[in-house]
JSON list of C-alpha atoms in Angstrom, two decimals:
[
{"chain": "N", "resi": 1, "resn": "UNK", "atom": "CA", "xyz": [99.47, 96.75, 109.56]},
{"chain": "N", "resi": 2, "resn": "UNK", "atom": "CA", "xyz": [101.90, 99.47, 108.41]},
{"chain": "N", "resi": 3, "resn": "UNK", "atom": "CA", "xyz": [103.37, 99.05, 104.38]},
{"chain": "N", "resi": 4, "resn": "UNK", "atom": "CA", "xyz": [106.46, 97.69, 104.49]},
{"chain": "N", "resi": 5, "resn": "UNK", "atom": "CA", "xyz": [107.32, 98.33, 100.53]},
{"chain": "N", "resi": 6, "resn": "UNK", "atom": "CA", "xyz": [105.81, 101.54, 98.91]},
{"chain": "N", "resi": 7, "resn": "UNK", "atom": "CA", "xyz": [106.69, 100.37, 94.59]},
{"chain": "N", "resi": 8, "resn": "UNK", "atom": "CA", "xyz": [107.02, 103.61, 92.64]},
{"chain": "N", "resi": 9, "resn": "UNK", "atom": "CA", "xyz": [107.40, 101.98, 89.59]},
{"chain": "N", "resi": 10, "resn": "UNK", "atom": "CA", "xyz": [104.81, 102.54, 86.96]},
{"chain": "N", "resi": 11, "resn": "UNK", "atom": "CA", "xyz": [102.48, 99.52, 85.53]},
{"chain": "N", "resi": 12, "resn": "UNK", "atom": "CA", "xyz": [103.80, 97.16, 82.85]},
{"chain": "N", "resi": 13, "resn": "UNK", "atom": "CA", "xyz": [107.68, 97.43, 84.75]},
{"chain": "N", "resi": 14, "resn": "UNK", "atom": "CA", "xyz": [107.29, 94.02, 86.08]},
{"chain": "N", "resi": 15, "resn": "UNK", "atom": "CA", "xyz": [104.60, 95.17, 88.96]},
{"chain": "N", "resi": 16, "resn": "UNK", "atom": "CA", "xyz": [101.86, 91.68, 88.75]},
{"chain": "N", "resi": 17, "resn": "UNK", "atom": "CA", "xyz": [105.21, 89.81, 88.99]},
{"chain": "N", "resi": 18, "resn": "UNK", "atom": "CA", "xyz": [106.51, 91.60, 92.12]},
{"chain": "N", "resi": 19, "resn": "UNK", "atom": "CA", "xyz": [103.64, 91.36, 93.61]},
{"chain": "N", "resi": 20, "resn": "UNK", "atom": "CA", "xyz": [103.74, 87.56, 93.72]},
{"chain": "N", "resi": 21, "resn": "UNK", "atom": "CA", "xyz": [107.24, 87.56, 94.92]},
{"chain": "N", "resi": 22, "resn": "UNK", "atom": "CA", "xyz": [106.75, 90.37, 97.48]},
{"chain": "N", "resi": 23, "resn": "UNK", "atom": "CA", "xyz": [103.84, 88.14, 99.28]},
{"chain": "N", "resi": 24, "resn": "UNK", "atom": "CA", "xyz": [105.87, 85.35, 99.07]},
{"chain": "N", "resi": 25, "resn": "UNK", "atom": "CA", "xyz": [108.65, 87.06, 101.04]},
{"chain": "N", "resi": 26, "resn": "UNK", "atom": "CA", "xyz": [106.43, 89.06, 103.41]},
{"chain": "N", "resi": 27, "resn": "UNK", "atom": "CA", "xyz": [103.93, 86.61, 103.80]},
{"chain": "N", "resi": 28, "resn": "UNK", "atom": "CA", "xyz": [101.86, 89.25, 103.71]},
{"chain": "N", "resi": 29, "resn": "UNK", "atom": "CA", "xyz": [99.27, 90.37, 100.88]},
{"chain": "N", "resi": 30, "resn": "UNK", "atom": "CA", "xyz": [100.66, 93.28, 98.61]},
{"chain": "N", "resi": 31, "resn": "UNK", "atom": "CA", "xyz": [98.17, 95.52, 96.93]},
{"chain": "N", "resi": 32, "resn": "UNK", "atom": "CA", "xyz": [98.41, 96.18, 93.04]},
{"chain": "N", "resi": 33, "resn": "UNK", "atom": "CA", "xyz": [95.83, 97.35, 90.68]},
{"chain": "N", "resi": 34, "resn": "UNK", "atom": "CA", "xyz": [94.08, 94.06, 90.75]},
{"chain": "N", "resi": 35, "resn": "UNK", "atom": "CA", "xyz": [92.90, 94.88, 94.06]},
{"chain": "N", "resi": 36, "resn": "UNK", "atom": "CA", "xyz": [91.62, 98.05, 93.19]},
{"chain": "N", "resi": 37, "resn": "UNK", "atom": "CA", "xyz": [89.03, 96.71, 90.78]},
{"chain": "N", "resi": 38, "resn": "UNK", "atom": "CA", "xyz": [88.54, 93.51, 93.01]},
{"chain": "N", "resi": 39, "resn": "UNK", "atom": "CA", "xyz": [87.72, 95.25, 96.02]},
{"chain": "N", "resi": 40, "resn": "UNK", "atom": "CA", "xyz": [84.23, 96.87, 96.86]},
{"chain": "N", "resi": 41, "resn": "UNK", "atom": "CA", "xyz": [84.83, 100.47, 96.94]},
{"chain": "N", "resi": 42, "resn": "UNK", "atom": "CA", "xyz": [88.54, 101.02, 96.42]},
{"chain": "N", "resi": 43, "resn": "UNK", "atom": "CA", "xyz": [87.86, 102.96, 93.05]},
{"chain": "N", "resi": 44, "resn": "UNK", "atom": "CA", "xyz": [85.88, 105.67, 95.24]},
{"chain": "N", "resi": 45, "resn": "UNK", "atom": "CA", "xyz": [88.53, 105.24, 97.73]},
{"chain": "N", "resi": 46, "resn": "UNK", "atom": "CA", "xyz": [91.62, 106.11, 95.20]},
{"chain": "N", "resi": 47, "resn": "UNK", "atom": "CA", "xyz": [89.00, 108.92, 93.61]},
{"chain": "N", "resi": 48, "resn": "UNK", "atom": "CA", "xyz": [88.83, 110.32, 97.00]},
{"chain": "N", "resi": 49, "resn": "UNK", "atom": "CA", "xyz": [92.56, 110.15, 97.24]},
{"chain": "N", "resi": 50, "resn": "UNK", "atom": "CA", "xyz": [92.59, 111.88, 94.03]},
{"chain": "N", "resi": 51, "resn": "UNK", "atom": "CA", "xyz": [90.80, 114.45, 95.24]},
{"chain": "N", "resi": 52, "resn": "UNK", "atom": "CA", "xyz": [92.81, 115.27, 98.31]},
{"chain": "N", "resi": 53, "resn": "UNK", "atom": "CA", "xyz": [90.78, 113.57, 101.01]},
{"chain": "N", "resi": 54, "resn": "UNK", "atom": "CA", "xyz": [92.83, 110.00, 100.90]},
{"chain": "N", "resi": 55, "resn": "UNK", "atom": "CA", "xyz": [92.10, 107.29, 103.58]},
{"chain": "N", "resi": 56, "resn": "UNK", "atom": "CA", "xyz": [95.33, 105.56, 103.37]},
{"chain": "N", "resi": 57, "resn": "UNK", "atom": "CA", "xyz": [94.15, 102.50, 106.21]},
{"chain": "N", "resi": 58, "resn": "UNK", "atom": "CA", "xyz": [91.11, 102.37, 104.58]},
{"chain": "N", "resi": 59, "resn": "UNK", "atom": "CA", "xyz": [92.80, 101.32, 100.99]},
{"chain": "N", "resi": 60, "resn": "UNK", "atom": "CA", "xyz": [96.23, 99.36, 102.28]},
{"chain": "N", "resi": 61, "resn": "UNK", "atom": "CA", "xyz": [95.07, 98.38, 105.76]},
{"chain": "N", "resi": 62, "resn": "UNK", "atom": "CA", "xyz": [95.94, 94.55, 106.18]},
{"chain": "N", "resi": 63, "resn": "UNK", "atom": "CA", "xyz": [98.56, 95.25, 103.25]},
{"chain": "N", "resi": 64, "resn": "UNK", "atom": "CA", "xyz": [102.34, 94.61, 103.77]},
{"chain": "N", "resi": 65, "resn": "UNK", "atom": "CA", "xyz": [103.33, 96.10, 100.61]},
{"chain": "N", "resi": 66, "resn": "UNK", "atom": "CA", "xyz": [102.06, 98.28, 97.28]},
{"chain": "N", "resi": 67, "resn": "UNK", "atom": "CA", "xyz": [102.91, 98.26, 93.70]},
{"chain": "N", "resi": 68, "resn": "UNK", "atom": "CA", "xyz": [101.50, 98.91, 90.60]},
{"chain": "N", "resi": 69, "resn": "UNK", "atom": "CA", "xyz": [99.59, 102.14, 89.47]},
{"chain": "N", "resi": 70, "resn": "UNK", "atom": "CA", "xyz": [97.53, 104.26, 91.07]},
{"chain": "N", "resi": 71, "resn": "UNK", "atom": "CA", "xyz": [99.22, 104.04, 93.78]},
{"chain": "N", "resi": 72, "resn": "UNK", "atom": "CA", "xyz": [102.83, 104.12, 92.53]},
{"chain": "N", "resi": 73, "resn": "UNK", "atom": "CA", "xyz": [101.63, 107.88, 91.77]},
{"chain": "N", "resi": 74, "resn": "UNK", "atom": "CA", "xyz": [101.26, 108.60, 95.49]},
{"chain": "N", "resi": 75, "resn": "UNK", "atom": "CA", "xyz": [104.69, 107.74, 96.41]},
{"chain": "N", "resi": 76, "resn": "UNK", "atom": "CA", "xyz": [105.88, 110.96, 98.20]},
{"chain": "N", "resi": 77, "resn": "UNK", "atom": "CA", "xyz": [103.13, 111.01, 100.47]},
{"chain": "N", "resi": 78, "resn": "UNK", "atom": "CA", "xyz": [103.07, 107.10, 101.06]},
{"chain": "N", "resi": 79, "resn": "UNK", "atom": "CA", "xyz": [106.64, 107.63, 102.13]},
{"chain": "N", "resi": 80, "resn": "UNK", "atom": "CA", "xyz": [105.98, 110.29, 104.63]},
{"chain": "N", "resi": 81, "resn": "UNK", "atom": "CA", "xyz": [103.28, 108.20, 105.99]},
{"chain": "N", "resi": 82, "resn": "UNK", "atom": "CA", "xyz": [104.81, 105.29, 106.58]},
{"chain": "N", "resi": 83, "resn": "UNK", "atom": "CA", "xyz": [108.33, 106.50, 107.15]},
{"chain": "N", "resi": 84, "resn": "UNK", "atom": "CA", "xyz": [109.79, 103.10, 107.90]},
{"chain": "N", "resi": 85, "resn": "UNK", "atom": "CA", "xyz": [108.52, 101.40, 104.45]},
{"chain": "N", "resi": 86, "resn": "UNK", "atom": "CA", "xyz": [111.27, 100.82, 101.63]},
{"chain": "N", "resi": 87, "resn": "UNK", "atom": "CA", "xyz": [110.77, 102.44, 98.14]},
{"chain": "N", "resi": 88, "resn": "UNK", "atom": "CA", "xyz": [110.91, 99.66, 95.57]},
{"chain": "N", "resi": 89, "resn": "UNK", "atom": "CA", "xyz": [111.29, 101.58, 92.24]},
{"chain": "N", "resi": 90, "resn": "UNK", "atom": "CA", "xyz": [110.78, 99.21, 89.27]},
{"chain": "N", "resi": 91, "resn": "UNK", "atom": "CA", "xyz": [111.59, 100.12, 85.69]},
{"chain": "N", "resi": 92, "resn": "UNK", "atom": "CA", "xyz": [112.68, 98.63, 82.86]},
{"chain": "N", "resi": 93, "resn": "UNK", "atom": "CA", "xyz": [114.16, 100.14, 78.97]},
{"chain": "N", "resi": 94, "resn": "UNK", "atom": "CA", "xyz": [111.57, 103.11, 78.41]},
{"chain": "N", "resi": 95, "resn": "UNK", "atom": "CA", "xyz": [110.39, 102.23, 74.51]},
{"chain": "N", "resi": 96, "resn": "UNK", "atom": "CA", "xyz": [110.06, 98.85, 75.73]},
{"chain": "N", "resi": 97, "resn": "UNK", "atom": "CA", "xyz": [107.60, 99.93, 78.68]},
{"chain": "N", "resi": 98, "resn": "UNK", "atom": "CA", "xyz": [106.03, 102.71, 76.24]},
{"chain": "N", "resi": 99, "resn": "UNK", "atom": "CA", "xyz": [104.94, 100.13, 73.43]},
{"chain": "N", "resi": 100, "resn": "UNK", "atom": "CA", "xyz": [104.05, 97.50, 76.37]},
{"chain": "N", "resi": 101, "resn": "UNK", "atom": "CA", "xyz": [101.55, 100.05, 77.37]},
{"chain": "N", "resi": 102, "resn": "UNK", "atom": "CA", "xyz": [100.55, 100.77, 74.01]},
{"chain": "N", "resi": 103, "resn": "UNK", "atom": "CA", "xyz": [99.13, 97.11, 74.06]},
{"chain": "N", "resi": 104, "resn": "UNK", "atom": "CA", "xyz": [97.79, 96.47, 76.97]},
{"chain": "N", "resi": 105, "resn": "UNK", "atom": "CA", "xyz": [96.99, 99.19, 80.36]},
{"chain": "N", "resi": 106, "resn": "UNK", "atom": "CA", "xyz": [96.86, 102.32, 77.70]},
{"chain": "N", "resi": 107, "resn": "UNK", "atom": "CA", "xyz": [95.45, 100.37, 74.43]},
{"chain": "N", "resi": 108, "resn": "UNK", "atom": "CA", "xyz": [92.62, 102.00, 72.73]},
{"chain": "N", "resi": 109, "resn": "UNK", "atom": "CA", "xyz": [90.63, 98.86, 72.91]},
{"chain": "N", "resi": 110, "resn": "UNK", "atom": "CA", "xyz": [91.03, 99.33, 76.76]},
{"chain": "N", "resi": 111, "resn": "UNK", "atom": "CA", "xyz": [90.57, 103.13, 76.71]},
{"chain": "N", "resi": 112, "resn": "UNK", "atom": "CA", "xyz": [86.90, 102.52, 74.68]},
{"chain": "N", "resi": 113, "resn": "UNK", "atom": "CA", "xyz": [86.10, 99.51, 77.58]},
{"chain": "N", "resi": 114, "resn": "UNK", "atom": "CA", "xyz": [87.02, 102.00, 80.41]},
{"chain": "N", "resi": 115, "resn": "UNK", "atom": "CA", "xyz": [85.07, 105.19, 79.12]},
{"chain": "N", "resi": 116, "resn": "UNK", "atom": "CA", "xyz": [82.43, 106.85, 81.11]},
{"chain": "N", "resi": 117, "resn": "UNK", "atom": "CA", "xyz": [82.56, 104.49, 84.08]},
{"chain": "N", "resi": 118, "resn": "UNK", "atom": "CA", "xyz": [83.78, 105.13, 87.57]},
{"chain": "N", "resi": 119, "resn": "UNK", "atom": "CA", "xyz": [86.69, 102.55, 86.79]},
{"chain": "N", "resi": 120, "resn": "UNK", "atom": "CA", "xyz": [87.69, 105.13, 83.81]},
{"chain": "N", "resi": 121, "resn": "UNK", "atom": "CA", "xyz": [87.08, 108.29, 86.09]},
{"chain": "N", "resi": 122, "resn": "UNK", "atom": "CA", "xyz": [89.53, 106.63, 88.84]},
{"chain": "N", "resi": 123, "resn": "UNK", "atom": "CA", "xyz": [92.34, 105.96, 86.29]},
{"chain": "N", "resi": 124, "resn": "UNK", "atom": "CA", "xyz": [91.56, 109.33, 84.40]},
{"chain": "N", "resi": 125, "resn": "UNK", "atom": "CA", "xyz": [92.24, 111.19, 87.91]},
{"chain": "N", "resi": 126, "resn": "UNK", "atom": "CA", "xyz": [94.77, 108.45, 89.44]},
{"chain": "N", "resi": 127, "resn": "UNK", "atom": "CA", "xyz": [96.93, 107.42, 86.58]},
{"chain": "N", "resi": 128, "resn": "UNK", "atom": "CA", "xyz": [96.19, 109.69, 83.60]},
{"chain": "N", "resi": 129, "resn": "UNK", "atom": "CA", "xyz": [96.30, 113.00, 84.91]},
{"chain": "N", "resi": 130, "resn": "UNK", "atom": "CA", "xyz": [99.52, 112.25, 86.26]},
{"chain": "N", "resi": 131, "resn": "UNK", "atom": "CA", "xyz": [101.23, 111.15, 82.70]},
{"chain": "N", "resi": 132, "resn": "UNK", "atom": "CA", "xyz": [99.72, 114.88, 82.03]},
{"chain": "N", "resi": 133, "resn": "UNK", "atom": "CA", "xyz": [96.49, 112.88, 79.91]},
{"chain": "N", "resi": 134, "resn": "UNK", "atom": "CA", "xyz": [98.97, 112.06, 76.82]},
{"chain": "N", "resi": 135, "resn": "UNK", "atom": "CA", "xyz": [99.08, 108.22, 77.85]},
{"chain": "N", "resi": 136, "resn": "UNK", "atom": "CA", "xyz": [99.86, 107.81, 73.84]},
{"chain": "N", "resi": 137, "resn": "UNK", "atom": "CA", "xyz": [101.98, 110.32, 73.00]},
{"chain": "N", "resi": 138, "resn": "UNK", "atom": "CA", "xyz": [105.62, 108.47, 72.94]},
{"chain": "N", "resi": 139, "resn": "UNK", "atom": "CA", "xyz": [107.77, 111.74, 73.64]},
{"chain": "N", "resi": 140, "resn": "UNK", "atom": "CA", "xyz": [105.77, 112.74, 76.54]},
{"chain": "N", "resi": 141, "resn": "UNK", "atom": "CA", "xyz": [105.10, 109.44, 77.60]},
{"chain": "N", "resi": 142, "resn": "UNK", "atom": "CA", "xyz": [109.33, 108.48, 77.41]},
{"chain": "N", "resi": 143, "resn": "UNK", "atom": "CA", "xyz": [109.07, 111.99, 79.41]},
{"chain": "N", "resi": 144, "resn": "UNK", "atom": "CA", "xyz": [107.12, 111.48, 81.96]},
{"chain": "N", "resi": 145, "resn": "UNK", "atom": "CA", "xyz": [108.52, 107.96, 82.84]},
{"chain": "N", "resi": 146, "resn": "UNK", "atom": "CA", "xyz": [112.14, 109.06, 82.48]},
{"chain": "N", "resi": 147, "resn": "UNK", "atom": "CA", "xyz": [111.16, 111.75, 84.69]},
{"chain": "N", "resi": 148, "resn": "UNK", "atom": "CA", "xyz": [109.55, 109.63, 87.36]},
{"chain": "N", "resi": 149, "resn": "UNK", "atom": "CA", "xyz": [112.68, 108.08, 87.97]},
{"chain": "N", "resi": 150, "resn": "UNK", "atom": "CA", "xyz": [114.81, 110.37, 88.07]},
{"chain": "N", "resi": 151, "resn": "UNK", "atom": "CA", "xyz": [112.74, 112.79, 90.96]},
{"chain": "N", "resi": 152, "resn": "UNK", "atom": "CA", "xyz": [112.15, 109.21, 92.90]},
{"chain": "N", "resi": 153, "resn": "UNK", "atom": "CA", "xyz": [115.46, 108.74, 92.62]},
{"chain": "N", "resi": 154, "resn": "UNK", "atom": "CA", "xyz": [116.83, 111.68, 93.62]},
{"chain": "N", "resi": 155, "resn": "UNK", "atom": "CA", "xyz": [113.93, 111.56, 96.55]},
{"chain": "N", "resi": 156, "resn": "UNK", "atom": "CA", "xyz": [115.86, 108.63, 98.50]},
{"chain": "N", "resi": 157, "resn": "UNK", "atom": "CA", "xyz": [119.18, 107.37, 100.22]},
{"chain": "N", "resi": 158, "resn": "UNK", "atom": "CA", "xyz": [120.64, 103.68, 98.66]},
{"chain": "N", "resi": 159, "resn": "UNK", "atom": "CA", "xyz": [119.33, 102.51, 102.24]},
{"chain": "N", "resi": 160, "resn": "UNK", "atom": "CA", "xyz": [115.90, 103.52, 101.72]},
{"chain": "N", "resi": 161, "resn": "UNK", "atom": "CA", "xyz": [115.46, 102.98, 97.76]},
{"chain": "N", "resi": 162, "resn": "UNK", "atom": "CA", "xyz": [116.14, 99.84, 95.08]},
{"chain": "N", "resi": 163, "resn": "UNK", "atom": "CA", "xyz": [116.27, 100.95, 91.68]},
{"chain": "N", "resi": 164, "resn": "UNK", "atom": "CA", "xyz": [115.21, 97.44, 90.04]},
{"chain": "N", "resi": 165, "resn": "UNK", "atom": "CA", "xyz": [114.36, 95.30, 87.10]},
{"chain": "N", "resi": 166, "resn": "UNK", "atom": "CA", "xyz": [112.23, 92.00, 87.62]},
{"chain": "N", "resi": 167, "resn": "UNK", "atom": "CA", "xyz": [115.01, 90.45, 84.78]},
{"chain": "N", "resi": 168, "resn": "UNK", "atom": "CA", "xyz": [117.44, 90.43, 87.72]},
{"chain": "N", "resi": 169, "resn": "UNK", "atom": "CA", "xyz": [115.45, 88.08, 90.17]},
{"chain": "N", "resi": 170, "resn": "UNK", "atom": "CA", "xyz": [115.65, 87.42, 93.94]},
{"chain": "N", "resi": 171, "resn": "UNK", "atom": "CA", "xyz": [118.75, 88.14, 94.68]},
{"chain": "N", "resi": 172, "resn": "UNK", "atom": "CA", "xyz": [118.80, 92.06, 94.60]},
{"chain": "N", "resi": 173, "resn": "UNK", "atom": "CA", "xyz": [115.19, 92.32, 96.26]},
{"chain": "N", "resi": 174, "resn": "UNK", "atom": "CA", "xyz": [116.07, 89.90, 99.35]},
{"chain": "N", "resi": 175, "resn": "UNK", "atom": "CA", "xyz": [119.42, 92.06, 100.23]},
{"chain": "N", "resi": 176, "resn": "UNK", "atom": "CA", "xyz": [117.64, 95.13, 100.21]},
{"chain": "N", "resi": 177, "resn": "UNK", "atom": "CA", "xyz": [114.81, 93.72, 102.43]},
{"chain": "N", "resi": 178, "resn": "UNK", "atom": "CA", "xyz": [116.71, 91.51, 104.55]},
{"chain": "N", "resi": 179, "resn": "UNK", "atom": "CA", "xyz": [114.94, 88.62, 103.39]},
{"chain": "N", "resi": 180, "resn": "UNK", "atom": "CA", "xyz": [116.53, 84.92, 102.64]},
{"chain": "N", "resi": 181, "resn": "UNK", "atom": "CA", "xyz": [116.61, 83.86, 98.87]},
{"chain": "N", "resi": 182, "resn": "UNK", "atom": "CA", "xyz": [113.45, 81.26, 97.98]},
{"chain": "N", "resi": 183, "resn": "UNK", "atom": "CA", "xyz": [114.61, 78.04, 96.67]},
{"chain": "N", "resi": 184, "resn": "UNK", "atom": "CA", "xyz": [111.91, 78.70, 93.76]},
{"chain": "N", "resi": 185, "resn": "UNK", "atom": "CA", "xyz": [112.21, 80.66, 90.14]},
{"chain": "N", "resi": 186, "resn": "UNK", "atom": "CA", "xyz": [111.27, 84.28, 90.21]},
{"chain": "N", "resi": 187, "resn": "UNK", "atom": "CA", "xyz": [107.69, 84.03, 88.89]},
{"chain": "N", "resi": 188, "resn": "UNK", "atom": "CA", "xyz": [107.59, 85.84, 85.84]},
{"chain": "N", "resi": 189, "resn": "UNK", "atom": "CA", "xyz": [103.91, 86.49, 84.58]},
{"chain": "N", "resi": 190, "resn": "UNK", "atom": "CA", "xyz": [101.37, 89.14, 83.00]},
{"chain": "N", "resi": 191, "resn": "UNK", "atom": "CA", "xyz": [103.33, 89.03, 79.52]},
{"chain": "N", "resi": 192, "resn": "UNK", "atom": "CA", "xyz": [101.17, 91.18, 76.63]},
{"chain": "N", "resi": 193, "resn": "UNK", "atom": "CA", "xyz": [99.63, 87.71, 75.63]},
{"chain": "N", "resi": 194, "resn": "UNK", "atom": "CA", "xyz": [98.78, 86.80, 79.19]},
{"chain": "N", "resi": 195, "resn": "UNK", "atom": "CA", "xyz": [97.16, 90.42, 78.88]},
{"chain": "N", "resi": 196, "resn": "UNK", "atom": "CA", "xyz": [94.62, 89.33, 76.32]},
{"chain": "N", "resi": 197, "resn": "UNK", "atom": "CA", "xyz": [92.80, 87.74, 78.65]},
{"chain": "N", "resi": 198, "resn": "UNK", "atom": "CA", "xyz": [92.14, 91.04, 80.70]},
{"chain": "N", "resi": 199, "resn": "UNK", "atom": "CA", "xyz": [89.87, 92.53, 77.69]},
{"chain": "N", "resi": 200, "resn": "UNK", "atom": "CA", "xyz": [87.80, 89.26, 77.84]},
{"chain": "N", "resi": 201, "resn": "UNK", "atom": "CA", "xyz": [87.29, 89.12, 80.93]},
{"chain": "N", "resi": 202, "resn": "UNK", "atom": "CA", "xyz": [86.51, 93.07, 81.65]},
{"chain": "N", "resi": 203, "resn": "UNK", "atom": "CA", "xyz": [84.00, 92.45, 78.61]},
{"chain": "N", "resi": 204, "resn": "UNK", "atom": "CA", "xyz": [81.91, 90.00, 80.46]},
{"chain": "N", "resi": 205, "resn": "UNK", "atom": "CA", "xyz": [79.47, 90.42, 83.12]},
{"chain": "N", "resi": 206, "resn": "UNK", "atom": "CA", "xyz": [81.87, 90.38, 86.08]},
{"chain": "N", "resi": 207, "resn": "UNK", "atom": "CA", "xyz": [83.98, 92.92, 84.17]},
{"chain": "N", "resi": 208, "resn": "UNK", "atom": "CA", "xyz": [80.85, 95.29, 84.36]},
{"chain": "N", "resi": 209, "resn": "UNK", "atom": "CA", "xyz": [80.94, 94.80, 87.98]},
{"chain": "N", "resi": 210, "resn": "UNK", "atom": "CA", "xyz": [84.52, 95.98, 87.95]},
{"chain": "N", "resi": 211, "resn": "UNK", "atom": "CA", "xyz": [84.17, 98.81, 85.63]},
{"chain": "N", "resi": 212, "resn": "UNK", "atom": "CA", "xyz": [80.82, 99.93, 87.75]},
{"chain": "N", "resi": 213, "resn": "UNK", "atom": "CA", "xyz": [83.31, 99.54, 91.49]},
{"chain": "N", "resi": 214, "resn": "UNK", "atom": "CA", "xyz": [81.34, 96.95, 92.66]},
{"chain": "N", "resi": 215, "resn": "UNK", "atom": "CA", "xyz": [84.12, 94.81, 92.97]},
{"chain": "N", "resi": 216, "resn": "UNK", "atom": "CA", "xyz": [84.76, 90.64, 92.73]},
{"chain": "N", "resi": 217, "resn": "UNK", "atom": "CA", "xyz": [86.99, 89.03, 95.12]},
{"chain": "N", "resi": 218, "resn": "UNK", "atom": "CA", "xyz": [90.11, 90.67, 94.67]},
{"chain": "N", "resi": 219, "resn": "UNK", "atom": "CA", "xyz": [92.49, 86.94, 94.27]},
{"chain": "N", "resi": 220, "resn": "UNK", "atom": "CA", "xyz": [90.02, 85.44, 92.12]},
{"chain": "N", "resi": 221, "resn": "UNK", "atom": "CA", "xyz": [90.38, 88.77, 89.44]},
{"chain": "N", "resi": 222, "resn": "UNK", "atom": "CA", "xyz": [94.02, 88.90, 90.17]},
{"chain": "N", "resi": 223, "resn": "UNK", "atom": "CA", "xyz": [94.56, 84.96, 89.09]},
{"chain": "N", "resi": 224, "resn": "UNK", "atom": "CA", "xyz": [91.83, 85.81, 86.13]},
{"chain": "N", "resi": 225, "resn": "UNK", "atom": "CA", "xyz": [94.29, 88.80, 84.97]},
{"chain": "N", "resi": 226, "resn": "UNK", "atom": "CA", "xyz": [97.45, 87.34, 85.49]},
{"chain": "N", "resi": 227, "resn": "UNK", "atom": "CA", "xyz": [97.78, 83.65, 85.08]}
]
């Protein structure tokens, strides 16, 4: 199965939300951090990646979409591998997205979880390295996100890119892919307090499974994280 939607947009713009709306229009799975730690061996897979030697079946094979860091970083050469995918390029106001981080994917109490496992060596060399390791500096984080948008922007034709914000629901997302509008409300999850639960759960035994790449069933961690 090809990707269909390659998401550009950084974590915490609305990405654990699109994911449940882009399965529910593609009927397909989309991939999204979650999967990353839930599947056996995708944090040596994106380390690999990060390294140069990426196996892009290997990580999105039986995928119909992507979102969410790390692989929102790998955008230019997910779109020249699967040419006929849309770019979905969330984003939302940049200090709110900077102090959302602050909280939650780039908090301290995450950063002291994460350190010295392979889980902390993936996003060191996935996510980090790419926000040039200054995940809480404000000026270079506004920077680098600002920046982001603007080169994926200028990257892509209106009939290959949507420039969007989770706030403005189904309507914009089923144009651009051609899909009809669900009957249902936009789901609208992973707020910072939803968040909280993340730190308990990568503090307990299955969390050292996750932080070692061992992986837990991917669903199962995402419904943990997010719900």
């Amino acid at each position: 199965m090809a990707l269909k939607v390659i998401g550009a947009g950084f974590g915490r713009t609305g990405t654990a939300s699109l994911k449940i709306a882009l399965e529910k229009l593609l009927g397909e799975p989309c991939y999204h951090m979650s999967e990353v730690l839930g599947k056996a061996g995708h944090v040596d897979l994106w380390l690999e990646a990060a390294a140069g030697r990426p196996d892009w079946e290997a990580i999105f094979g039986g995928y119909a979409a992507t979102v969410d860091f790390p692989a929102c970083n790998y955008w230019r050469e997910l779109a020249e591998v699967y040419p006929e995918a849309k770019i979905l390029l969330s984003v939302r106001d940049v200090e709110r997205w900077f102090q959302s981080t602050q909280e939650t994917i780039f908090s301290k109490t995450l950063q002291e979880l994460q350190s010295g496992t392979r889980w902390g060596r993936m996003i060191q060399a996935t996510i980090d390295d790419h926000l040039s390791g200054a995940i809480d500096d404000h000026d270079a984080m506004v920077a680098a996100f600002n920046g982001h948008v603007a080169t994926v922007r200028n990257a892509f034709g209106p009939d290959r890119l949507l420039i969007y914000e989770v706030s403005e629901g189904w309507a914009p997302l089923c144009e651009f892919l051609g899909c009809e509008q669900p009957d249902s409300e936009f789901p609208y999850v992973n707020s910072k307090e939803e968040f909280e639960g993340v730190f308990g759960l990568l503090r307990s035994p299955m969390g050292a499974r996750v932080m070692n790449g061992e992986g837990i069933e991917a669903s199962s961690l995402h419904d943990e994280m997010f719900h």
